Amino acid sequence: MPRPHGFSYRRYGDGTVVVTHGAHTAAVLRGERAERFLDEVDCGDAQLVMARWTGNYKRGNERGARAHPRNQG
């Protein structure tokens, strides 16, 4: 599976964090969630963290899983 890419985030003065993917807003985080997000981004792979927080980290393998033998029947 390819590594996530194209994510960025912007931190605002009121504590809000906006995560974008390309030109689209993927998530808006406020308060404690924004703080936890920023802590994770500082400690890990930023692209992977942003993909996980926005829910865009599973793309690409769902169709293949549908055809797997254990999912038949």
PDB file of N, CA and C in Angstrom:
ATOM      1  N   MET A   1       0.851  -1.175   0.000  1.00  0.00           N
ATOM      2  CA  MET A   1       0.000   0.000   0.000  1.00  0.00           C
ATOM      3  C   MET A   1       0.895   1.236   0.000  1.00  0.00           C
ATOM      4  N   PRO A   2       0.613   2.219  -0.839  1.00  0.00           N
ATOM      5  CA  PRO A   2       1.457   3.412  -0.888  1.00  0.00           C
ATOM      6  C   PRO A   2       1.331   4.244   0.384  1.00  0.00           C
ATOM      7  N   ARG A   3       2.399   4.955   0.701  1.00  0.00           N
ATOM      8  CA  ARG A   3       2.393   5.811   1.883  1.00  0.00           C
ATOM      9  C   ARG A   3       1.485   7.020   1.630  1.00  0.00           C
ATOM     10  N   PRO A   4       0.805   7.505   2.669  1.00  0.00           N
ATOM     11  CA  PRO A   4      -0.048   8.680   2.507  1.00  0.00           C
ATOM     12  C   PRO A   4       0.776   9.901   2.101  1.00  0.00           C
ATOM     13  N   HIS A   5       0.189  10.764   1.300  1.00  0.00           N
ATOM     14  CA  HIS A   5       0.847  11.993   0.914  1.00  0.00           C
ATOM     15  C   HIS A   5      -0.200  13.047   0.561  1.00  0.00           C
ATOM     16  N   GLY A   6       0.216  14.283   0.526  1.00  0.00           N
ATOM     17  CA  GLY A   6      -0.685  15.362   0.143  1.00  0.00           C
ATOM     18  C   GLY A   6      -1.421  16.023   1.288  1.00  0.00           C
ATOM     19  N   PHE A   7      -1.152  15.605   2.517  1.00  0.00           N
ATOM     20  CA  PHE A   7      -1.815  16.204   3.672  1.00  0.00           C
ATOM     21  C   PHE A   7      -1.000  17.386   4.182  1.00  0.00           C
ATOM     22  N   SER A   8      -1.692  18.358   4.732  1.00  0.00           N
ATOM     23  CA  SER A   8      -1.045  19.461   5.434  1.00  0.00           C
ATOM     24  C   SER A   8      -2.000  19.942   6.514  1.00  0.00           C
ATOM     25  N   TYR A   9      -1.462  20.678   7.463  1.00  0.00           N
ATOM     26  CA  TYR A   9      -2.332  21.218   8.506  1.00  0.00           C
ATOM     27  C   TYR A   9      -1.934  22.643   8.800  1.00  0.00           C
ATOM     28  N   ARG A  10      -2.880  23.355   9.367  1.00  0.00           N
ATOM     29  CA  ARG A  10      -2.665  24.742   9.721  1.00  0.00           C
ATOM     30  C   ARG A  10      -3.191  24.970  11.129  1.00  0.00           C
ATOM     31  N   ARG A  11      -2.383  25.587  11.950  1.00  0.00           N
ATOM     32  CA  ARG A  11      -2.739  25.872  13.334  1.00  0.00           C
ATOM     33  C   ARG A  11      -3.152  27.335  13.437  1.00  0.00           C
ATOM     34  N   TYR A  12      -4.290  27.592  14.074  1.00  0.00           N
ATOM     35  CA  TYR A  12      -4.784  28.959  14.226  1.00  0.00           C
ATOM     36  C   TYR A  12      -4.625  29.416  15.672  1.00  0.00           C
ATOM     37  N   GLY A  13      -4.673  30.704  15.881  1.00  0.00           N
ATOM     38  CA  GLY A  13      -4.457  31.297  17.191  1.00  0.00           C
ATOM     39  C   GLY A  13      -5.471  30.891  18.242  1.00  0.00           C
ATOM     40  N   ASP A  14      -6.680  30.537  17.833  1.00  0.00           N
ATOM     41  CA  ASP A  14      -7.704  30.141  18.803  1.00  0.00           C
ATOM     42  C   ASP A  14      -7.607  28.663  19.185  1.00  0.00           C
ATOM     43  N   GLY A  15      -6.568  27.960  18.714  1.00  0.00           N
ATOM     44  CA  GLY A  15      -6.373  26.558  19.054  1.00  0.00           C
ATOM     45  C   GLY A  15      -6.932  25.592  18.032  1.00  0.00           C
ATOM     46  N   THR A  16      -7.588  26.087  17.016  1.00  0.00           N
ATOM     47  CA  THR A  16      -8.163  25.242  15.981  1.00  0.00           C
ATOM     48  C   THR A  16      -7.059  24.758  15.038  1.00  0.00           C
ATOM     49  N   VAL A  17      -7.165  23.487  14.631  1.00  0.00           N
ATOM     50  CA  VAL A  17      -6.258  22.915  13.645  1.00  0.00           C
ATOM     51  C   VAL A  17      -7.102  22.431  12.474  1.00  0.00           C
ATOM     52  N   VAL A  18      -6.745  22.873  11.269  1.00  0.00           N
ATOM     53  CA  VAL A  18      -7.454  22.458  10.062  1.00  0.00           C
ATOM     54  C   VAL A  18      -6.505  21.581   9.247  1.00  0.00           C
ATOM     55  N   VAL A  19      -6.936  20.335   8.986  1.00  0.00           N
ATOM     56  CA  VAL A  19      -6.153  19.398   8.189  1.00  0.00           C
ATOM     57  C   VAL A  19      -6.738  19.390   6.785  1.00  0.00           C
ATOM     58  N   THR A  20      -5.868  19.565   5.791  1.00  0.00           N
ATOM     59  CA  THR A  20      -6.325  19.559   4.405  1.00  0.00           C
ATOM     60  C   THR A  20      -5.626  18.443   3.639  1.00  0.00           C
ATOM     61  N   HIS A  21      -6.298  17.978   2.604  1.00  0.00           N
ATOM     62  CA  HIS A  21      -5.722  17.008   1.678  1.00  0.00           C
ATOM     63  C   HIS A  21      -5.900  17.587   0.291  1.00  0.00           C
ATOM     64  N   GLY A  22      -4.799  17.975  -0.302  1.00  0.00           N
ATOM     65  CA  GLY A  22      -4.897  18.717  -1.558  1.00  0.00           C
ATOM     66  C   GLY A  22      -5.488  20.078  -1.258  1.00  0.00           C
ATOM     67  N   ALA A  23      -6.560  20.407  -1.938  1.00  0.00           N
ATOM     68  CA  ALA A  23      -7.220  21.692  -1.718  1.00  0.00           C
ATOM     69  C   ALA A  23      -8.478  21.570  -0.866  1.00  0.00           C
ATOM     70  N   HIS A  24      -8.743  20.374  -0.323  1.00  0.00           N
ATOM     71  CA  HIS A  24      -9.986  20.122   0.406  1.00  0.00           C
ATOM     72  C   HIS A  24      -9.743  19.991   1.906  1.00  0.00           C
ATOM     73  N   THR A  25     -10.649  20.547   2.690  1.00  0.00           N
ATOM     74  CA  THR A  25     -10.588  20.392   4.136  1.00  0.00           C
ATOM     75  C   THR A  25     -10.979  18.971   4.496  1.00  0.00           C
ATOM     76  N   ALA A  26     -10.090  18.277   5.210  1.00  0.00           N
ATOM     77  CA  ALA A  26     -10.342  16.896   5.590  1.00  0.00           C
ATOM     78  C   ALA A  26     -10.824  16.787   7.035  1.00  0.00           C
ATOM     79  N   ALA A  27     -10.390  17.705   7.906  1.00  0.00           N
ATOM     80  CA  ALA A  27     -10.804  17.655   9.306  1.00  0.00           C
ATOM     81  C   ALA A  27     -10.573  19.019   9.947  1.00  0.00           C
ATOM     82  N   VAL A  28     -11.423  19.332  10.903  1.00  0.00           N
ATOM     83  CA  VAL A  28     -11.257  20.519  11.734  1.00  0.00           C
ATOM     84  C   VAL A  28     -11.246  20.037  13.170  1.00  0.00           C
ATOM     85  N   LEU A  29     -10.149  20.293  13.870  1.00  0.00           N
ATOM     86  CA  LEU A  29      -9.976  19.815  15.243  1.00  0.00           C
ATOM     87  C   LEU A  29      -9.893  21.005  16.182  1.00  0.00           C
ATOM     88  N   ARG A  30     -10.541  20.864  17.327  1.00  0.00           N
ATOM     89  CA  ARG A  30     -10.539  21.935  18.322  1.00  0.00           C
ATOM     90  C   ARG A  30     -10.288  21.355  19.704  1.00  0.00           C
ATOM     91  N   GLY A  31      -9.805  22.181  20.588  1.00  0.00           N
ATOM     92  CA  GLY A  31      -9.661  21.818  21.987  1.00  0.00           C
ATOM     93  C   GLY A  31      -8.674  20.695  22.223  1.00  0.00           C
ATOM     94  N   GLU A  32      -9.081  19.750  23.065  1.00  0.00           N
ATOM     95  CA  GLU A  32      -8.215  18.637  23.462  1.00  0.00           C
ATOM     96  C   GLU A  32      -7.820  17.766  22.271  1.00  0.00           C
ATOM     97  N   ARG A  33      -8.755  17.559  21.341  1.00  0.00           N
ATOM     98  CA  ARG A  33      -8.434  16.750  20.158  1.00  0.00           C
ATOM     99  C   ARG A  33      -7.327  17.405  19.340  1.00  0.00           C
ATOM    100  N   ALA A  34      -7.365  18.720  19.209  1.00  0.00           N
ATOM    101  CA  ALA A  34      -6.328  19.435  18.460  1.00  0.00           C
ATOM    102  C   ALA A  34      -4.976  19.293  19.149  1.00  0.00           C
ATOM    103  N   GLU A  35      -4.966  19.389  20.466  1.00  0.00           N
ATOM    104  CA  GLU A  35      -3.717  19.241  21.220  1.00  0.00           C
ATOM    105  C   GLU A  35      -3.142  17.840  21.054  1.00  0.00           C
ATOM    106  N   ARG A  36      -3.988  16.818  21.153  1.00  0.00           N
ATOM    107  CA  ARG A  36      -3.517  15.427  20.977  1.00  0.00           C
ATOM    108  C   ARG A  36      -2.978  15.224  19.568  1.00  0.00           C
ATOM    109  N   PHE A  37      -3.667  15.779  18.583  1.00  0.00           N
ATOM    110  CA  PHE A  37      -3.219  15.679  17.196  1.00  0.00           C
ATOM    111  C   PHE A  37      -1.827  16.294  17.033  1.00  0.00           C
ATOM    112  N   LEU A  38      -1.632  17.507  17.549  1.00  0.00           N
ATOM    113  CA  LEU A  38      -0.350  18.186  17.416  1.00  0.00           C
ATOM    114  C   LEU A  38       0.768  17.411  18.106  1.00  0.00           C
ATOM    115  N   ASP A  39       0.473  16.807  19.255  1.00  0.00           N
ATOM    116  CA  ASP A  39       1.465  15.978  19.940  1.00  0.00           C
ATOM    117  C   ASP A  39       1.871  14.788  19.075  1.00  0.00           C
ATOM    118  N   GLU A  40       0.890  14.137  18.442  1.00  0.00           N
ATOM    119  CA  GLU A  40       1.186  12.988  17.591  1.00  0.00           C
ATOM    120  C   GLU A  40       1.974  13.386  16.354  1.00  0.00           C
ATOM    121  N   VAL A  41       1.627  14.502  15.742  1.00  0.00           N
ATOM    122  CA  VAL A  41       2.328  14.956  14.540  1.00  0.00           C
ATOM    123  C   VAL A  41       3.793  15.244  14.867  1.00  0.00           C
ATOM    124  N   ASP A  42       4.050  15.832  16.038  1.00  0.00           N
ATOM    125  CA  ASP A  42       5.423  16.159  16.429  1.00  0.00           C
ATOM    126  C   ASP A  42       6.263  14.909  16.687  1.00  0.00           C
ATOM    127  N   CYS A  43       5.623  13.816  17.102  1.00  0.00           N
ATOM    128  CA  CYS A  43       6.357  12.610  17.494  1.00  0.00           C
ATOM    129  C   CYS A  43       6.450  11.548  16.404  1.00  0.00           C
ATOM    130  N   GLY A  44       5.642  11.631  15.370  1.00  0.00           N
ATOM    131  CA  GLY A  44       5.631  10.550  14.392  1.00  0.00           C
ATOM    132  C   GLY A  44       5.675  11.045  12.964  1.00  0.00           C
ATOM    133  N   ASP A  45       5.357  10.128  12.046  1.00  0.00           N
ATOM    134  CA  ASP A  45       5.289  10.450  10.625  1.00  0.00           C
ATOM    135  C   ASP A  45       4.051  11.315  10.396  1.00  0.00           C
ATOM    136  N   ALA A  46       4.263  12.573  10.075  1.00  0.00           N
ATOM    137  CA  ALA A  46       3.168  13.535   9.989  1.00  0.00           C
ATOM    138  C   ALA A  46       2.109  13.123   8.967  1.00  0.00           C
ATOM    139  N   GLN A  47       2.520  12.634   7.805  1.00  0.00           N
ATOM    140  CA  GLN A  47       1.556  12.235   6.778  1.00  0.00           C
ATOM    141  C   GLN A  47       0.690  11.075   7.254  1.00  0.00           C
ATOM    142  N   LEU A  48       1.295  10.102   7.887  1.00  0.00           N
ATOM    143  CA  LEU A  48       0.543   8.951   8.385  1.00  0.00           C
ATOM    144  C   LEU A  48      -0.413   9.358   9.500  1.00  0.00           C
ATOM    145  N   VAL A  49       0.033  10.225  10.383  1.00  0.00           N
ATOM    146  CA  VAL A  49      -0.823  10.703  11.478  1.00  0.00           C
ATOM    147  C   VAL A  49      -2.024  11.458  10.921  1.00  0.00           C
ATOM    148  N   MET A  50      -1.793  12.332   9.961  1.00  0.00           N
ATOM    149  CA  MET A  50      -2.904  13.100   9.392  1.00  0.00           C
ATOM    150  C   MET A  50      -3.877  12.192   8.646  1.00  0.00           C
ATOM    151  N   ALA A  51      -3.368  11.198   7.943  1.00  0.00           N
ATOM    152  CA  ALA A  51      -4.242  10.256   7.246  1.00  0.00           C
ATOM    153  C   ALA A  51      -5.097   9.486   8.241  1.00  0.00           C
ATOM    154  N   ARG A  52      -4.489   9.071   9.342  1.00  0.00           N
ATOM    155  CA  ARG A  52      -5.240   8.317  10.346  1.00  0.00           C
ATOM    156  C   ARG A  52      -6.301   9.178  11.021  1.00  0.00           C
ATOM    157  N   TRP A  53      -5.959  10.403  11.355  1.00  0.00           N
ATOM    158  CA  TRP A  53      -6.914  11.289  12.026  1.00  0.00           C
ATOM    159  C   TRP A  53      -8.071  11.686  11.120  1.00  0.00           C
ATOM    160  N   THR A  54      -7.870  11.713   9.830  1.00  0.00           N
ATOM    161  CA  THR A  54      -8.946  12.086   8.920  1.00  0.00           C
ATOM    162  C   THR A  54      -9.722  10.882   8.417  1.00  0.00           C
ATOM    163  N   GLY A  55      -9.242   9.672   8.699  1.00  0.00           N
ATOM    164  CA  GLY A  55      -9.934   8.466   8.254  1.00  0.00           C
ATOM    165  C   GLY A  55      -9.582   8.066   6.839  1.00  0.00           C
ATOM    166  N   ASN A  56      -8.558   8.662   6.249  1.00  0.00           N
ATOM    167  CA  ASN A  56      -8.182   8.368   4.872  1.00  0.00           C
ATOM    168  C   ASN A  56      -6.967   7.454   4.791  1.00  0.00           C
ATOM    169  N   TYR A  57      -6.840   6.514   5.710  1.00  0.00           N
ATOM    170  CA  TYR A  57      -5.650   5.685   5.725  1.00  0.00           C
ATOM    171  C   TYR A  57      -5.887   4.285   5.194  1.00  0.00           C
ATOM    172  N   LYS A  58      -7.109   3.925   4.826  1.00  0.00           N
ATOM    173  CA  LYS A  58      -7.393   2.574   4.367  1.00  0.00           C
ATOM    174  C   LYS A  58      -7.618   2.496   2.866  1.00  0.00           C
ATOM    175  N   ARG A  59      -7.450   3.588   2.186  1.00  0.00           N
ATOM    176  CA  ARG A  59      -7.802   3.610   0.772  1.00  0.00           C
ATOM    177  C   ARG A  59      -6.902   2.703  -0.057  1.00  0.00           C
ATOM    178  N   GLY A  60      -7.544   1.913  -0.914  1.00  0.00           N
ATOM    179  CA  GLY A  60      -6.787   1.115  -1.859  1.00  0.00           C
ATOM    180  C   GLY A  60      -6.905  -0.376  -1.702  1.00  0.00           C
ATOM    181  N   ASN A  61      -7.173  -0.876  -0.506  1.00  0.00           N
ATOM    182  CA  ASN A  61      -7.177  -2.317  -0.343  1.00  0.00           C
ATOM    183  C   ASN A  61      -8.567  -2.913  -0.111  1.00  0.00           C
ATOM    184  N   GLU A  62      -9.594  -2.111  -0.034  1.00  0.00           N
ATOM    185  CA  GLU A  62     -10.916  -2.637   0.270  1.00  0.00           C
ATOM    186  C   GLU A  62     -11.460  -3.524  -0.844  1.00  0.00           C
ATOM    187  N   ARG A  63     -11.236  -3.141  -2.073  1.00  0.00           N
ATOM    188  CA  ARG A  63     -11.753  -3.932  -3.178  1.00  0.00           C
ATOM    189  C   ARG A  63     -11.078  -5.289  -3.249  1.00  0.00           C
ATOM    190  N   GLY A  64      -9.785  -5.327  -3.005  1.00  0.00           N
ATOM    191  CA  GLY A  64      -9.064  -6.601  -3.015  1.00  0.00           C
ATOM    192  C   GLY A  64      -9.522  -7.525  -1.911  1.00  0.00           C
ATOM    193  N   ALA A  65      -9.873  -6.970  -0.767  1.00  0.00           N
ATOM    194  CA  ALA A  65     -10.323  -7.791   0.352  1.00  0.00           C
ATOM    195  C   ALA A  65     -11.668  -8.437   0.059  1.00  0.00           C
ATOM    196  N   ARG A  66     -12.479  -7.795  -0.744  1.00  0.00           N
ATOM    197  CA  ARG A  66     -13.788  -8.344  -1.090  1.00  0.00           C
ATOM    198  C   ARG A  66     -13.653  -9.679  -1.832  1.00  0.00           C
ATOM    199  N   ALA A  67     -12.595  -9.828  -2.610  1.00  0.00           N
ATOM    200  CA  ALA A  67     -12.397 -11.037  -3.416  1.00  0.00           C
ATOM    201  C   ALA A  67     -11.605 -12.120  -2.672  1.00  0.00           C
ATOM    202  N   HIS A  68     -11.149 -11.854  -1.454  1.00  0.00           N
ATOM    203  CA  HIS A  68     -10.371 -12.836  -0.704  1.00  0.00           C
ATOM    204  C   HIS A  68     -11.243 -14.040  -0.349  1.00  0.00           C
ATOM    205  N   PRO A  69     -10.677 -15.259  -0.394  1.00  0.00           N
ATOM    206  CA  PRO A  69     -11.481 -16.466  -0.127  1.00  0.00           C
ATOM    207  C   PRO A  69     -12.207 -16.478   1.215  1.00  0.00           C
ATOM    208  N   ARG A  70     -11.629 -15.894   2.247  1.00  0.00           N
ATOM    209  CA  ARG A  70     -12.301 -15.930   3.557  1.00  0.00           C
ATOM    210  C   ARG A  70     -13.546 -15.050   3.588  1.00  0.00           C
ATOM    211  N   ASN A  71     -13.666 -14.121   2.625  1.00  0.00           N
ATOM    212  CA  ASN A  71     -14.819 -13.243   2.560  1.00  0.00           C
ATOM    213  C   ASN A  71     -15.860 -13.716   1.563  1.00  0.00           C
ATOM    214  N   GLN A  72     -15.697 -14.901   1.025  1.00  0.00           N
ATOM    215  CA  GLN A  72     -16.655 -15.460   0.085  1.00  0.00           C
ATOM    216  C   GLN A  72     -17.657 -16.332   0.840  1.00  0.00           C
ATOM    217  N   GLY A  73     -18.876 -16.333   0.379  1.00  0.00           N
ATOM    218  CA  GLY A  73     -19.854 -17.256   0.931  1.00  0.00           C
ATOM    219  C   GLY A  73     -20.685 -16.713   1.948  1.00  0.00           C
TER     220      GLY A  73
END
